[in-house]
Structures are given as C-alpha cells and as structure tokens.
Amino acid sequence: MSVVRTLHHYPLDPASRQVRLALGEKRLPFSEVIVRYWEQPPEFAALNPAGVPPVLVEVEDGKTLVVCETRAILEHLEERYPEPPLLGREPAERAEARRLAQWFDRKFDAEVGGSLLHEKLEKRLLGLGAPSLTNMRAGREALRHHLLYLEKLLQTRDWLAGRRLSLGDMAAAAHLSVIDYLGDLPWRDFPALTAWYMKLKSRPCFRPLLADRQPGLTPASHYAELDF
Amino acid sequence: MSVVRTLHHYPLDPASRQVRLALGEKRLPFSEVIVRYWEQPPEFAALNPAGVPPVLVEVEDGKTLVVCETRAILEHLEERYPEPPLLGREPAERAEARRLAQWFDRKFDAEVGGSLLHEKLEKRLLGLGAPSLTNMRAGREALRHHLLYLEKLLQTRDWLAGRRLSLGDMAAAAHLSVIDYLGDLPWRDFPALTAWYMKLKSRPCFRPLLADRQPGLTPASHYAELDF
C-alpha cells in the first residue's frame, strides 16, 4: 500500500498540531503545505470550503481522499492506521480520550485560544491592531482554571485519559504548546502537568513542533527545551 | 446484552438533539433526564465536569459507562451499535459525514447558534435581558450564507454527505430544527434543503423533537408539520 500523503497546515494552529502529532506517533510520512489561511487562498478553499486548516490529502492507486476538520482527520487516521492505537481499545478509554479532545477543541480553544492566541497571534496575522490587555487577562484566568483541572487529572493518571497515551494528550499538547510558545504557561504552579508535558515533549512526534518559528514572534526561551 | 441507557439532555440544545436523533435511528431505547445545565446542578457536574449536555450513561452487567461531549457519544454509538450505519462504510463517506458534523458543531453553532439561539433562548434562560437586534441580524445573515452552501450540496446529493443518511444529516437537522422552532428559517428560498428537511422530519427518530416545547416560547406554526 503506497499512500502519498500531504498535510495542509499552519505551524502555530492547535488543530493542525494535533494532526502532526498523531501522524508522528503513527510514523506516517507526509509532505507539508503551509496554509496562510487568513488570506483565503482559492486553491485551499477548493480543498476545504470552510477555509481552515488542517486538511489531509491521501492519494492511493490514483484515488484522492480529502479529509477536512480535525476530529474527522484523527478518526480517519485511527481507523485506517490503527497502530499504535491512540484511542485505546475499551469503550470507556475511547470515550475518555474523545471527551478530552473535544473539550479542548470546544471549550479550551474558545476560552483560552480565543483570547490569548487571538490577541497575540491572529491580530498580528490579520493586521487587527494591538492586543487587548483585558482579553488577554481573561484568557490567562480561564487558562489557570483549566490547568487546575488537568493537574488534578494527572495526579492520578499516567496520561490524560488514563494509562495510555491518547488523542486526549495530543489535543492537550497541541493547544498548550502554542500557549507555551507565547510564554503564557505558568508551569511552576502545575508540577504534574509539567512532568506530563516533558514526557510528551521528548517523544519524536514532538520534534517538528519544537522547531516551528513564527516570523516576528520569538518563542519563550524554554519553548524547545526538553528539560525546563 | 441488556443495557440500561439514560440520556441527560436539554430539548432545544442542538448537541443533545443530534444524540436523540442517532439513538432514534438506531432504535436504541433510553430514558431521559432533562438538564437545566445553566443552573449548574451538582449531580450533573459529577457526570460531566464541563457542565454541558448531552451526556449518555449506559449500565451493563453492573458496569457504568459515562460518555460526555457530542462527537464522543456519536462515535461511541456508531462503534457499539453499528446498525444502521450512520457514517457509511468507505473512508471517503465517513470523512464527509464527519466533516459536515464537525462543521456544524464548530462553525454553524458559533455563527448562527451563538447569535440567534443565544439572543432568543439562552438570554431568556439565563435572565440576561432583551435580545440584541444587531446580533440577531448578524446571525440571520450568517444563517443565509450557510444555507446557500447546504442548498448547493443538496442539489446533487440525496443526503448531505452523499447517497446515505449520516451523522452529517443528524448534525444539520439538530441545529436547523432549533432555528426552525424559533421561526428563523427562510425555507421558501431553499427548495432542495426544504425537501431534504421534510424527508428527515417524517422519520420516526424526529417525532420526539417535534413534540418538544420550551416553556414560554411558542414554536413557529409550521414547526411540527410534516408538510409545510
């Protein structure tokens, strides 16, 4: 089976990062196209009418499969390339991994990404002016609240969804790593979370993310360090 | 296999409606608990720390499985009770059904639900005062834009994701039916969409939704009619 795989993504996009991490864990090779999605390139709109990354394209035996929307891509990868499993095998494990992943995409993304990421990154990309300090403060407060919940989970679990690495961890790592790039993660207050993140950071799937650089935006000094 | 199944939901919540439709299509019996989630009942927070419906609870052989977050519940139902399939069998069908479902939950919900539903329903539930006409206008504009896209899809497809009824249709019907309850769907401008909705509305899975009544909020006169 020879599949030619392309991921259309943006480096500091948490949704894209989840897919890069899953492809890395499953050791699936892919070529990359960086999408400046805010410029609405027509060739990208033809792939995904919603106009947002990530989009996965797989060509096999002359047949092209286009997969849009994060959860659709990750479910597809899990079905098509089940090893190593990133959802677990039991219904309860799978439910928990998916709960966390969707919670990050729905709640964390709206409350933390929608403020910190929007103010510090999107406004810059879109030329929307200076970041709002009020929004950033609201984002940092929501972040701290959510980190407390994750810290509690990790006090009794090896990985976020339980005993095994899962798409729940990929979702968390993708969202948190972007906030960490921006220097807004108060790691020292969350020891269990820090230990978990170091464990993830040292996996080969994480390396490409640590090499990402956003033009004009220097990452926090510890961003790419494995021991911080 | 005897499963005792309970769905914690709210009648006019689009996320909850998707699960009710899927349970109906799969003819899975369940008992219902209506959650007044905005009051943050502690027994519900114990089930879902995120505090939002729907939550599915299945008890089998003394083992309890709690599934939170819409997509997690629907993927679980599909894996556990594969007949009738609501994602299709081919990777391309599955990808398309999931793309549409996530698009509704992410984009449609934010742009249309977040304005029309928020102004007309949530503000009433939460006691947040009168609806903002500006927001409602923005919601109606976004709605029209998105309906045009769906109309185009349905001009060449039997169902939203292709030849078969799928979770894409369930997501669309769930979101649109709530807007329809509020009387904000300009059906006459979208004939293919109207035909598709009538087809869905006449299925047994839809009946419980048509019987829903929100206290103090009368549905549009055609809401429960099968031929409108």
Short mmCIF file of C-alpha atoms in Angstrom, two decimals, chain B residues 18-107:
data_model
loop_
_atom_site.label_atom_id
_atom_site.label_comp_id
_atom_site.label_asym_id
_atom_site.label_seq_id
_atom_site.Cartn_x
_atom_site.Cartn_y
_atom_site.Cartn_z
CA GLN B 18 -28.05 15.01 17.47
CA VAL B 19 -27.78 12.25 20.02
CA ARG B 20 -31.56 11.83 20.31
CA LEU B 21 -31.79 11.52 16.50
CA ALA B 22 -28.97 8.95 16.36
CA LEU B 23 -30.48 6.90 19.21
CA GLY B 24 -33.81 7.04 17.37
CA GLU B 25 -32.35 5.91 14.04
CA LYS B 26 -30.58 3.03 15.75
CA ARG B 27 -33.78 2.20 17.69
CA LEU B 28 -31.93 2.22 20.99
CA PRO B 29 -34.32 2.74 23.90
CA PHE B 30 -33.31 5.27 26.55
CA SER B 31 -34.76 7.14 29.46
CA GLU B 32 -34.37 10.89 29.63
CA VAL B 33 -33.22 13.35 32.22
CA ILE B 34 -33.79 16.98 31.29
CA VAL B 35 -30.80 19.04 32.48
CA ARG B 36 -31.23 22.69 33.36
CA TYR B 37 -27.50 22.99 32.79
CA TRP B 38 -27.29 26.78 33.23
CA GLU B 39 -28.24 26.22 36.89
CA GLN B 40 -25.15 24.01 37.23
CA PRO B 41 -26.78 21.16 39.17
CA PRO B 42 -24.00 19.41 41.18
CA GLU B 43 -25.22 15.89 40.29
CA PHE B 44 -24.76 16.79 36.62
CA ALA B 45 -21.30 18.33 37.18
CA ALA B 46 -20.33 14.97 38.71
CA LEU B 47 -21.18 13.32 35.38
CA ASN B 48 -19.66 15.96 33.12
CA PRO B 49 -17.17 18.42 34.65
CA ALA B 50 -17.70 20.68 31.62
CA GLY B 51 -21.31 21.06 32.75
CA VAL B 52 -22.96 20.82 29.33
CA PRO B 53 -25.39 18.32 27.85
CA PRO B 54 -25.62 15.81 26.27
CA VAL B 55 -24.28 13.05 28.50
CA LEU B 56 -25.02 9.39 27.78
CA VAL B 57 -24.94 6.84 30.59
CA GLU B 58 -25.01 3.13 29.83
CA VAL B 59 -25.19 0.49 32.55
CA GLU B 60 -24.48 -3.10 31.54
CA ASP B 61 -23.73 -6.05 33.84
CA GLY B 62 -23.28 -3.65 36.73
CA LYS B 63 -20.67 -1.59 34.84
CA THR B 64 -21.40 2.07 34.21
CA LEU B 65 -20.11 3.91 31.17
CA VAL B 66 -20.44 7.70 31.09
CA VAL B 67 -19.89 9.38 27.72
CA CYS B 68 -19.58 13.18 27.50
CA GLU B 69 -19.24 15.53 24.51
CA THR B 70 -21.38 15.13 21.40
CA ARG B 71 -18.86 13.68 18.97
CA ALA B 72 -17.61 11.21 21.60
CA ILE B 73 -21.17 9.99 22.19
CA LEU B 74 -21.93 9.64 18.50
CA GLU B 75 -18.67 7.81 17.72
CA HIS B 76 -19.37 5.51 20.65
CA LEU B 77 -22.89 4.72 19.42
CA GLU B 78 -21.53 4.01 15.95
CA GLU B 79 -18.88 1.63 17.24
CA ARG B 80 -21.09 -0.14 19.72
CA TYR B 81 -24.30 -0.32 17.67
CA PRO B 82 -23.19 -0.25 14.04
CA GLU B 83 -26.63 -0.88 12.53
CA PRO B 84 -27.91 1.08 10.72
CA PRO B 85 -24.55 2.71 9.92
CA LEU B 86 -24.61 6.49 10.27
CA LEU B 87 -21.12 7.14 8.97
CA GLY B 88 -21.05 4.98 5.84
CA ARG B 89 -18.51 2.25 5.18
CA GLU B 90 -15.95 3.84 2.88
CA PRO B 91 -13.27 6.23 4.17
CA ALA B 92 -14.50 8.99 1.83
CA GLU B 93 -18.12 8.67 3.05
CA ARG B 94 -17.03 8.62 6.68
CA ALA B 95 -14.76 11.63 6.18
CA GLU B 96 -17.54 13.62 4.52
CA ALA B 97 -20.13 12.81 7.20
CA ARG B 98 -17.69 13.77 9.94
CA ARG B 99 -16.58 16.93 8.14
CA LEU B 100 -20.15 18.17 7.98
CA ALA B 101 -20.97 17.19 11.55
CA GLN B 102 -17.92 18.97 12.94
CA TRP B 103 -18.50 21.95 10.70
CA PHE B 104 -21.99 22.34 12.20
CA ASP B 105 -20.71 21.99 15.75
CA ARG B 106 -17.82 24.38 15.23
CA LYS B 107 -18.78 26.95 12.63
#
